[in-house]
Coordinates of C-alpha atoms in Angstrom, one line a residue:
M532 CA 71.4 286.4 25.4
I533 CA 68.4 285.2 23.5
K534 CA 69.5 281.6 23.6
Q535 CA 69.5 281.8 27.6
I536 CA 66.1 283.2 27.4
L537 CA 64.9 280.3 25.6
S538 CA 66.5 278.0 27.9
K539 CA 64.6 278.6 30.4
I540 CA 61.0 277.9 28.6
P541 CA 59.7 274.9 29.8
R542 CA 59.3 272.4 26.9
K543 CA 56.3 270.5 25.4
P544 CA 56.7 267.1 26.5
S545 CA 57.6 264.6 23.3
K546 CA 54.5 262.0 22.2
S547 CA 56.6 259.6 23.5
S548 CA 58.0 260.5 26.7
H549 CA 53.8 261.1 27.2
H550 CA 52.6 258.0 26.2
D551 CA 55.4 256.2 28.4
S552 CA 54.0 258.3 31.6
N553 CA 50.6 257.5 30.4
N554 CA 51.6 253.3 30.4
D555 CA 53.6 252.6 32.9
R556 CA 51.2 249.2 33.1
G557 CA 51.5 248.7 29.7
V558 CA 53.3 246.2 27.2
N559 CA 56.8 247.5 28.6
T560 CA 55.9 245.6 31.9
L561 CA 55.0 242.2 29.6
F562 CA 58.6 242.1 28.8
S563 CA 61.6 243.4 29.8
V564 CA 64.3 242.8 27.7
N565 CA 68.0 242.5 28.2
S566 CA 70.2 243.9 25.7
S567 CA 73.5 243.5 25.4
S568 CA 74.6 247.0 24.2
G569 CA 73.2 248.3 28.2
P570 CA 69.7 249.8 29.5
N571 CA 70.4 253.4 27.6
S572 CA 71.0 252.3 24.8
N573 CA 68.9 253.6 21.5
S574 CA 67.8 250.2 20.2
T575 CA 66.2 249.6 23.8
L576 CA 64.4 253.4 23.7
K577 CA 63.3 252.3 20.4
S578 CA 62.0 249.3 21.2
N579 CA 60.1 250.9 24.1
S580 CA 58.8 253.7 22.5
A581 CA 57.3 251.1 19.3
S582 CA 55.4 249.1 22.6
S583 CA 54.3 252.2 23.9
K584 CA 53.1 252.8 21.0
L585 CA 51.7 249.9 20.4
S586 CA 49.7 249.8 23.9
N587 CA 47.9 253.1 23.1
S588 CA 46.5 251.2 20.3
G589 CA 44.9 248.8 22.4
L590 CA 46.2 245.9 20.1
G591 CA 49.2 244.9 22.5
A592 CA 52.4 243.1 21.3
S593 CA 53.7 239.7 20.8
H594 CA 56.9 238.1 21.8
L595 CA 59.6 236.5 20.0
S596 CA 62.1 233.7 20.4
N597 CA 64.7 236.2 20.4
G598 CA 63.5 238.7 23.3
T599 CA 61.6 241.3 21.0
L600 CA 58.6 242.6 21.0
A601 CA 56.9 242.6 17.7
P602 CA 53.6 245.1 16.2
N603 CA 50.2 242.7 16.4
S604 CA 49.2 241.8 12.5
N605 CA 46.2 244.1 13.3
S606 CA 48.0 247.4 14.2
S607 CA 48.9 250.2 12.2
A608 CA 52.0 250.9 13.6
K609 CA 54.0 252.1 11.1
T610 CA 56.8 248.8 11.0
N611 CA 54.4 247.0 9.0
Q612 CA 55.4 249.5 5.9
G613 CA 51.8 249.0 4.1
R614 CA 52.3 245.0 4.0
K615 CA 48.6 242.8 4.8
P616 CA 48.9 241.3 7.7
S617 CA 50.5 238.0 8.1
A618 CA 48.5 235.1 9.4
A619 CA 49.3 234.6 13.9
V620 CA 51.5 231.9 13.8
A621 CA 52.5 230.6 17.3
T622 CA 55.6 231.8 19.1
Q623 CA 57.7 228.9 19.8
V624 CA 59.9 229.6 23.1
G625 CA 63.7 227.8 22.1
P626 CA 67.4 228.8 23.8
G627 CA 66.2 232.1 22.9
M628 CA 64.3 232.8 25.7
A629 CA 67.4 233.3 27.7
S630 CA 67.3 237.0 25.9
G631 CA 64.3 237.9 27.1
V632 CA 62.2 238.2 30.6
Y633 CA 58.6 236.8 30.7
E634 CA 56.8 238.9 33.4
A635 CA 53.5 238.9 34.5
L636 CA 50.9 242.1 33.6
P637 CA 49.2 243.6 36.5
S638 CA 46.0 242.4 37.6
F639 CA 42.6 243.6 36.0
Q640 CA 41.4 244.1 40.0
D641 CA 44.8 246.8 39.6
V642 CA 43.6 248.7 36.4
P643 CA 40.4 251.4 36.1
G644 CA 37.3 250.0 34.1
S645 CA 38.4 252.4 31.0
E646 CA 42.0 250.1 30.7
K647 CA 40.6 246.8 31.1
Q648 CA 39.7 246.1 27.8
N649 CA 43.4 246.7 26.9
L650 CA 44.9 244.8 29.8
F651 CA 42.6 242.2 28.6
I652 CA 44.3 242.6 24.7
R653 CA 47.8 242.5 26.3
K654 CA 47.0 239.0 28.3
L655 CA 45.8 237.4 25.4
N656 CA 48.8 238.6 23.1
M657 CA 51.2 237.4 26.4
C658 CA 49.6 234.1 26.6
C659 CA 50.5 233.8 22.8
V660 CA 54.2 232.3 23.6
V661 CA 54.2 228.5 23.9
F662 CA 56.4 226.5 25.9
D663 CA 58.3 223.9 25.5
F664 CA 56.5 221.1 27.8
T665 CA 58.3 217.7 26.8
D666 CA 61.2 219.3 29.3
P667 CA 59.5 220.0 32.6
A668 CA 62.6 221.2 34.0
K669 CA 62.6 224.3 31.6
H670 CA 61.0 227.7 32.1
L671 CA 59.4 226.8 35.3
K672 CA 58.6 230.5 36.2
E673 CA 57.3 231.3 32.8
K674 CA 55.0 228.3 32.4
D675 CA 53.6 229.3 35.8
I676 CA 53.3 233.2 34.7
K677 CA 51.7 232.1 31.5
Q678 CA 49.4 229.3 33.6
Q679 CA 48.5 232.2 36.3
T680 CA 47.6 234.8 33.1
L681 CA 45.5 232.1 31.9
L682 CA 42.9 231.8 35.0
E683 CA 42.9 235.3 35.0
L684 CA 41.2 235.3 31.4
V685 CA 38.8 232.9 32.2
D686 CA 37.7 234.4 35.1
Y687 CA 37.8 238.0 33.2
I688 CA 35.8 236.5 30.1
S689 CA 32.8 235.1 32.6
S690 CA 32.1 238.1 34.6
V691 CA 32.4 240.5 31.1
T692 CA 29.2 242.1 31.0
S693 CA 29.8 244.2 27.7
K694 CA 29.5 242.7 24.2
F695 CA 33.0 241.4 22.9
N696 CA 34.3 243.9 19.9
E697 CA 35.6 242.7 16.8
V698 CA 39.4 243.6 18.0
A699 CA 38.3 241.5 21.3
M700 CA 36.6 238.4 19.0
Q701 CA 40.0 238.1 16.6
E702 CA 42.8 238.2 19.4
I703 CA 40.3 235.4 21.4
T704 CA 40.2 233.3 19.0
K705 CA 44.2 234.0 17.3
M706 CA 45.4 232.9 21.3
V707 CA 42.7 229.7 21.3
A708 CA 44.5 229.0 17.5
I709 CA 48.3 229.0 18.6
N710 CA 48.1 227.1 21.7
L711 CA 45.7 224.3 20.5
F712 CA 46.1 223.8 16.9
R713 CA 49.1 221.5 16.9
A714 CA 50.2 218.8 15.1
L715 CA 49.1 215.5 17.2
P716 CA 52.2 212.9 18.1
S717 CA 51.9 210.2 15.7
A718 CA 50.8 206.3 17.0
N719 CA 52.6 204.0 18.7
H720 CA 51.8 201.7 15.6
D721 CA 50.5 202.0 11.9
G722 CA 47.9 201.0 10.2
K723 CA 49.5 197.4 8.8
V724 CA 50.0 196.1 11.6
S725 CA 46.8 197.6 13.8
E726 CA 45.3 194.4 13.6
M727 CA 47.8 193.3 16.3
Y728 CA 47.1 195.6 18.8
D729 CA 43.9 195.6 21.0
L730 CA 43.1 199.3 20.6
E731 CA 41.1 199.2 24.0
E732 CA 43.8 198.0 26.0
E733 CA 46.6 200.4 24.9
E734 CA 48.3 202.8 27.1
P735 CA 46.4 205.8 25.6
T736 CA 49.2 209.3 25.3
M737 CA 49.0 211.8 27.7
E738 CA 49.3 215.5 26.5
P739 CA 52.5 216.6 28.9
A740 CA 51.4 220.6 28.3
W741 CA 47.4 219.2 29.7
P742 CA 48.1 222.1 32.5
H743 CA 47.9 224.7 29.8
L744 CA 45.9 223.4 27.5
Q745 CA 42.6 222.7 30.2
V746 CA 42.6 226.8 30.8
V747 CA 42.8 227.3 27.3
Y748 CA 39.7 225.4 26.7
E749 CA 37.8 226.2 29.2
F750 CA 38.3 229.8 28.2
L751 CA 37.3 228.9 24.4
F752 CA 34.3 227.1 26.2
R753 CA 33.4 230.3 28.4
F754 CA 34.0 232.8 25.1
V755 CA 31.0 230.5 23.0
A756 CA 28.7 230.0 25.6
S757 CA 28.9 233.8 26.6
S758 CA 25.8 236.1 26.3
E759 CA 28.1 238.4 25.6
T760 CA 29.3 236.8 22.2
D761 CA 27.4 237.9 19.6
A762 CA 27.0 234.8 17.2
K763 CA 26.7 236.9 14.0
A764 CA 29.8 239.0 14.7
A765 CA 31.9 235.9 15.7
K766 CA 31.2 233.6 12.9
R767 CA 34.0 235.7 11.0
Y768 CA 36.9 234.4 13.2
I769 CA 34.8 231.3 14.4
D770 CA 34.9 230.2 10.9
H771 CA 34.6 226.8 9.0
S772 CA 38.6 227.0 9.1
F773 CA 38.7 227.1 12.5
V774 CA 35.9 224.5 13.4
L775 CA 38.2 221.9 10.8
R776 CA 40.9 222.2 12.8
L777 CA 39.2 222.0 15.7
L778 CA 37.7 218.6 14.6
D779 CA 41.3 218.0 13.7
L780 CA 42.4 217.5 17.4
F781 CA 39.5 214.9 17.9
D782 CA 42.1 212.3 17.2
S783 CA 43.9 213.2 20.5
E784 CA 44.6 210.1 22.6
D785 CA 43.8 212.0 25.7
Q786 CA 40.5 211.2 26.8
R787 CA 40.4 214.7 28.7
E788 CA 41.3 216.9 25.6
R789 CA 38.7 214.9 23.8
D790 CA 35.9 215.5 26.5
Y791 CA 36.6 219.1 26.2
L792 CA 36.4 219.0 22.6
K793 CA 32.7 217.2 22.4
T794 CA 31.0 219.9 24.6
I795 CA 32.8 222.8 22.9
L796 CA 31.8 221.8 19.4
H797 CA 28.6 221.0 20.7
R798 CA 28.0 224.7 21.9
I799 CA 29.4 225.8 18.6
Y800 CA 27.1 224.0 16.4
G801 CA 23.9 225.2 19.2
K802 CA 24.6 228.3 18.5
F803 CA 26.3 229.2 15.2
M804 CA 23.4 227.9 12.9
V805 CA 25.0 229.0 10.0
H806 CA 27.7 226.1 10.5
R807 CA 25.8 223.4 11.0
P808 CA 25.7 222.2 7.9
F809 CA 29.2 222.0 7.4
I810 CA 30.1 220.9 10.8
R811 CA 27.8 217.5 9.9
K812 CA 29.7 217.3 6.4
A813 CA 33.0 217.8 7.9
I814 CA 32.0 215.0 10.9
N815 CA 30.7 212.6 7.8
N816 CA 34.4 212.8 6.2
I817 CA 36.0 212.2 9.4
F818 CA 33.7 208.8 9.3
Y819 CA 34.6 207.6 5.8
R820 CA 38.0 208.0 6.6
F821 CA 38.0 205.6 9.3
I822 CA 35.7 203.2 7.9
F823 CA 37.2 203.1 4.3
E824 CA 40.9 203.7 4.8
T825 CA 42.6 203.7 8.6
E826 CA 40.4 202.5 10.7
K827 CA 42.2 204.3 13.5
H828 CA 40.9 207.2 15.3
S829 CA 40.8 208.3 18.9
G830 CA 37.0 210.6 18.7
I831 CA 35.1 208.1 16.9
A832 CA 33.2 207.7 20.4
E833 CA 33.0 211.1 21.0
L834 CA 32.0 212.8 17.6
L835 CA 28.9 210.0 18.3
E836 CA 27.6 211.3 20.9
I837 CA 27.4 215.4 19.5
L838 CA 25.7 213.6 16.3
G839 CA 23.2 211.5 18.4
S840 CA 22.6 215.2 20.6
I841 CA 22.1 216.4 16.9
V842 CA 20.2 213.2 15.6
N843 CA 17.7 213.8 18.2
G844 CA 16.6 217.6 17.5
F845 CA 16.2 216.8 13.6
A846 CA 13.2 218.2 12.4
L847 CA 10.1 216.1 11.2
P848 CA 9.8 214.2 8.4
L849 CA 13.4 213.7 8.1
K850 CA 15.6 215.3 5.1
E851 CA 16.8 213.0 2.5
E852 CA 20.5 214.1 3.5
H853 CA 20.2 212.6 7.0
K854 CA 19.1 209.4 6.0
L855 CA 21.9 209.3 3.3
F856 CA 23.9 209.9 6.8
L857 CA 22.6 206.3 8.1
V858 CA 23.1 204.7 4.8
R859 CA 26.6 206.2 4.3
A860 CA 28.0 206.5 7.6
L861 CA 26.4 205.0 10.7
I862 CA 25.7 201.8 9.2
P863 CA 29.1 201.1 7.7
L864 CA 30.3 202.2 11.2
H865 CA 29.5 198.3 12.1
K866 CA 32.0 197.0 9.8
P867 CA 35.1 198.2 11.5
K868 CA 37.2 195.8 14.4
C869 CA 37.3 198.0 16.8
V870 CA 33.8 199.1 16.6
S871 CA 33.4 198.1 20.6
M872 CA 34.8 201.3 21.7
Y873 CA 32.3 203.5 20.0
H874 CA 29.7 201.3 19.5
Q875 CA 27.0 202.5 22.5
Q876 CA 27.0 206.1 20.6
L877 CA 27.1 204.7 17.7
S878 CA 23.6 202.1 19.0
Y879 CA 22.1 205.5 20.0
C880 CA 22.4 207.7 16.8
V881 CA 20.5 204.5 15.1
T882 CA 18.3 203.9 17.5
Q883 CA 17.3 207.7 17.1
F884 CA 17.2 207.6 13.5
V885 CA 14.4 204.4 13.8
E886 CA 12.4 206.6 16.6
K887 CA 12.0 209.9 14.1
D888 CA 11.2 207.2 11.3
V889 CA 10.2 204.0 11.8
K890 CA 9.6 203.2 8.2
L891 CA 14.0 203.3 8.3
A892 CA 13.9 199.8 10.7
D893 CA 13.8 197.9 7.7
T894 CA 17.1 199.4 6.4
V895 CA 18.6 198.9 9.7
I896 CA 18.5 195.7 10.5
R897 CA 19.2 194.4 7.0
G898 CA 22.2 196.4 7.3
L899 CA 22.8 194.8 10.4
L900 CA 22.5 191.8 8.8
K901 CA 25.3 193.0 6.0
Y902 CA 27.8 193.4 8.9
W903 CA 27.1 190.9 10.8
P904 CA 30.4 189.5 12.4
I905 CA 31.5 186.0 11.4
T906 CA 34.1 184.7 14.0
N907 CA 34.1 187.5 16.5
S908 CA 31.9 186.4 19.3
S909 CA 31.9 189.1 21.8
K910 CA 31.1 191.7 18.5
E911 CA 27.8 189.7 17.4
V912 CA 26.3 190.0 21.5
M913 CA 26.9 193.9 21.0
F914 CA 24.7 193.1 17.7
L915 CA 22.6 191.2 19.3
G916 CA 22.1 194.5 21.8
E917 CA 21.6 196.7 19.4
L918 CA 19.5 194.7 17.1
E919 CA 17.1 194.1 20.1
E920 CA 16.8 198.3 20.5
V921 CA 16.1 198.9 16.9
L922 CA 13.3 196.3 17.3
E923 CA 12.0 197.9 20.3
A924 CA 11.1 200.6 17.8
T925 CA 10.5 199.0 15.3
Q926 CA 6.4 198.4 13.8
A927 CA 4.6 195.3 12.6
A928 CA 4.9 196.5 9.3
E929 CA 8.6 196.8 8.9
F930 CA 8.8 193.8 10.9
Q931 CA 7.3 191.8 8.3
R932 CA 9.4 193.3 5.5
C933 CA 12.8 192.2 7.2
M934 CA 11.7 189.2 9.6
V935 CA 12.8 186.3 6.8
P936 CA 16.9 187.3 6.8
L937 CA 16.8 188.1 10.2
F938 CA 15.3 185.2 12.0
C939 CA 17.7 183.1 9.5
Q940 CA 20.5 185.1 11.5
I941 CA 19.4 184.8 14.8
G942 CA 18.7 180.9 14.2
R943 CA 22.2 180.6 13.6
C944 CA 23.0 182.7 16.3
L945 CA 21.0 180.0 18.8
N946 CA 23.0 177.2 17.6
S947 CA 26.4 179.4 18.6
S948 CA 28.9 177.1 20.4
H949 CA 30.0 180.2 22.4
F950 CA 27.1 180.9 24.9
Q951 CA 26.5 184.1 25.5
V952 CA 25.8 184.3 21.7
A953 CA 22.9 181.6 22.2
E954 CA 21.8 183.0 25.9
R955 CA 21.9 186.9 24.1
A956 CA 19.5 185.5 21.1
L957 CA 17.5 183.9 23.2
F958 CA 16.8 186.4 25.8
L959 CA 15.3 188.3 22.7
W960 CA 12.0 186.9 24.0
N961 CA 11.7 188.2 26.9
N962 CA 10.9 191.9 25.3
D963 CA 7.4 192.2 25.3
H964 CA 7.1 194.0 22.3
I965 CA 9.8 192.0 20.0
R966 CA 7.9 188.6 21.7
N967 CA 4.9 190.1 20.1
L968 CA 5.7 190.5 17.0
I969 CA 7.3 187.1 17.1
I970 CA 4.2 185.5 17.9
Q971 CA 1.5 187.9 15.2
N972 CA 4.2 186.1 12.5
R973 CA 4.8 182.3 14.6
L974 CA 3.5 181.0 11.1
V975 CA 6.6 182.2 9.0
I976 CA 9.3 182.7 12.0
L977 CA 8.8 179.7 14.0
P978 CA 9.5 176.8 10.6
I979 CA 13.0 178.8 10.3
I980 CA 13.9 179.1 13.9
F981 CA 12.6 175.2 15.1
P982 CA 15.5 173.2 14.0
A983 CA 17.5 175.7 15.9
L984 CA 15.5 175.2 19.4
D985 CA 15.1 171.5 19.1
K986 CA 19.5 171.3 18.7
N987 CA 19.8 173.5 21.5
T988 CA 17.6 171.7 23.9
W989 CA 19.7 167.9 23.2
D990 CA 23.2 169.2 21.9
H991 CA 24.0 172.9 23.2
W992 CA 26.8 171.7 26.1
N993 CA 25.5 175.2 28.4
Q994 CA 23.1 173.9 30.7
A995 CA 21.3 178.1 30.6
V996 CA 21.0 177.6 26.9
Q997 CA 19.3 174.8 27.5
S998 CA 17.4 175.9 29.9
L999 CA 16.0 179.3 28.5
T1000 CA 15.5 177.8 25.0
L1001 CA 12.7 174.8 26.8
N1002 CA 11.4 178.4 27.6
V1003 CA 11.1 179.8 24.3
R1004 CA 9.8 176.6 22.9
K1005 CA 6.6 176.9 25.5
I1006 CA 5.6 180.2 24.5
F1007 CA 5.7 179.1 20.9
S1008 CA 3.6 175.8 22.2
D1009 CA 1.1 178.1 24.6
A1010 CA 0.5 180.3 21.5
D1011 CA 0.1 177.4 19.2
Q1012 CA 0.1 173.7 20.3
A1013 CA -1.0 173.0 16.7
L1014 CA 2.1 175.1 14.8
F1015 CA 4.1 173.6 17.1
D1016 CA 3.1 169.8 16.4
D1017 CA 3.4 170.9 12.8
C1018 CA 6.7 171.8 13.0
L1019 CA 7.7 169.2 15.2
I1020 CA 6.3 166.3 12.8
R1021 CA 8.0 168.0 9.6
F1022 CA 11.3 168.9 11.6
Q1023 CA 10.6 164.7 12.7
E1024 CA 10.6 163.9 8.9
D1025 CA 13.1 166.2 7.7
E1026 CA 15.4 164.5 10.4
I1027 CA 14.2 160.8 8.6
K1028 CA 14.9 162.2 5.4
E1029 CA 18.4 163.5 6.6
R1030 CA 19.0 160.2 8.4
E1031 CA 18.3 158.5 5.7
K1032 CA 20.7 160.3 3.4
Q1033 CA 23.8 159.6 5.7
E1034 CA 22.8 156.4 6.1
K1035 CA 23.2 155.9 2.0
R1036 CA 26.1 157.5 2.2
E1037 CA 27.7 155.9 5.0
S1038 CA 26.7 152.5 3.0
N1039 CA 28.4 153.6 -0.1
W1040 CA 31.6 155.1 1.6
K1041 CA 31.6 151.0 3.5
R1042 CA 30.9 149.6 -0.5
L1043 CA 34.1 151.8 -1.6
E1044 CA 36.2 150.9 1.3
I1045 CA 35.6 146.4 0.9
V1046 CA 36.4 147.1 -3.0
A1047 CA 39.4 149.3 -2.0
A1048 CA 40.6 146.6 0.5
S1049 CA 40.2 143.6 -2.0
K1050 CA 42.5 145.4 -4.9
A1051 CA 44.9 145.8 -2.8
V1052 CA 45.0 142.2 -1.8
S1053 CA 45.8 141.8 -5.3
N1054 CA 47.9 145.0 -5.9
E1055 CA 45.3 146.8 -8.0
V1056 CA 44.9 150.5 -7.4
A1057 CA 41.3 151.5 -6.9
L1058 CA 40.7 155.2 -7.4
V1059 CA 38.3 156.5 -4.6
S1060 CA 37.2 160.3 -4.9
N1061 CA 36.2 162.2 -1.6
F1062 CA 33.4 164.0 -3.4
V1063 CA 31.3 161.2 -5.6
S1064 CA 28.9 159.6 -3.0
S1065 CA 29.6 156.8 -5.2
V1066 CA 32.1 155.8 -7.7
A1067 CA 32.1 152.9 -9.9
I1068 CA 35.5 151.0 -9.5
P1069 CA 36.7 149.9 -13.1
T1070 CA 37.5 145.8 -13.4
S1071 CA 39.6 145.8 -16.1
P1072 CA 43.2 147.7 -16.7
N1073 CA 41.7 149.5 -19.8
Q1074 CA 39.0 150.7 -18.2
R1075 CA 41.2 152.1 -15.3
S1076 CA 43.2 154.0 -18.2
A1077 CA 39.9 155.5 -19.8
T1078 CA 39.2 156.6 -16.2
G1079 CA 42.2 158.3 -15.8
S1080 CA 42.1 160.0 -18.5

């Protein structure tokens, strides 16, 4: 009787069923787990119950490759059993995908405002599943669902009107890290044979997963740029390790990826002031390895572009650290053979230093002369272009300190058989500031380059070079006719001395040839050295033996 009465009293709903009823749009809609034991099996019920608890905690769940649900590393679920949360690891979808179905979550418009934060976290966890893009025919539906979810996250993060809390920032950086931080494909050639390849003409490797990566990069950019991202709190998650792994991705051969990285790193540098010295040091280390070890890196131009903006913002007077960066990293970057791939950005950075501190002009010019190319004409043309930009920012005092070695090199360029090199060197006189510096110091400069000018006038094969040379000669003669005439007389005297020396050398060789011919008639051996201008020919066998010893 008592049992019958008790059976009629309504029971209090269980905790697990209460969670399930309140969260029918929760984690269970993220993945529908197919079990061989049937939908009503105990294992499935336990999985659903655990999923509901995780959904209530607002931390979502991550999907394992076997199709089951695993709690988040921050969850306080009992399955952790008090262990220290492990680092987030990317979930790679492989053959085990067949055991689980990847299903879309409801959109943000379909849930009340109080549930949007939890839905945001669950969508982030959903996007932690990494698909294999090397086979474009695999998981087409799942990839499309993930991409749509990523696009929803981008829209949400752009429209959010409240500060991101600690949980959200941790989940954001975890999702970004899982999707972006990966081993880049190896280059199609190693360092031993890199000289045989023209890096500018090689076909770059395009990232097959770019449709997803692009949205993740856009998501990260908007998170960093968002006014709702508090830098003081976010620096715990966008930390030194995160920045280093972001910098590693600059070696990607995909130009699209490097462009996003450049923009994002620049934003991080601007927003997280505490990371600025570390970012500069990390970029320095990349340059050092590139210059002195590998000479192979795809992102040097993008890193220099970031640094150009950074250098432009340096406060005056420049710190010693920044000057050392110029001497130890930027100037040696002129050394690698592939400098043409990043020379424009490098030249901008160097010129910025000279404009910030004119006293650095001498250091920069001597650094350029140290790494001046000998056999690479196209590289020499680039150096002359950069030299013009540096000289345009150079003042008279610094110019005088380096003008002797500088115009010795320019004189060699004027006589280059490659017409573009000679032409580019002559174009320096078209710059008003440089021409004024040269005219002010003509007493030193003209005697150095006069022989090169005279030789070009009569001997250079290119008509344009001859014409430009005559224009430069006229500039000097108009500025100081007496000095020009004096240099001409001295040059002619030197030419006469050189001609007399040459005639004497030829006379000695003719005399040696006559002696050698006469000895050949009498079957005697005559020793003639190519390295001695005059040789005494022994006439007796004893003298010949003494000479031979």
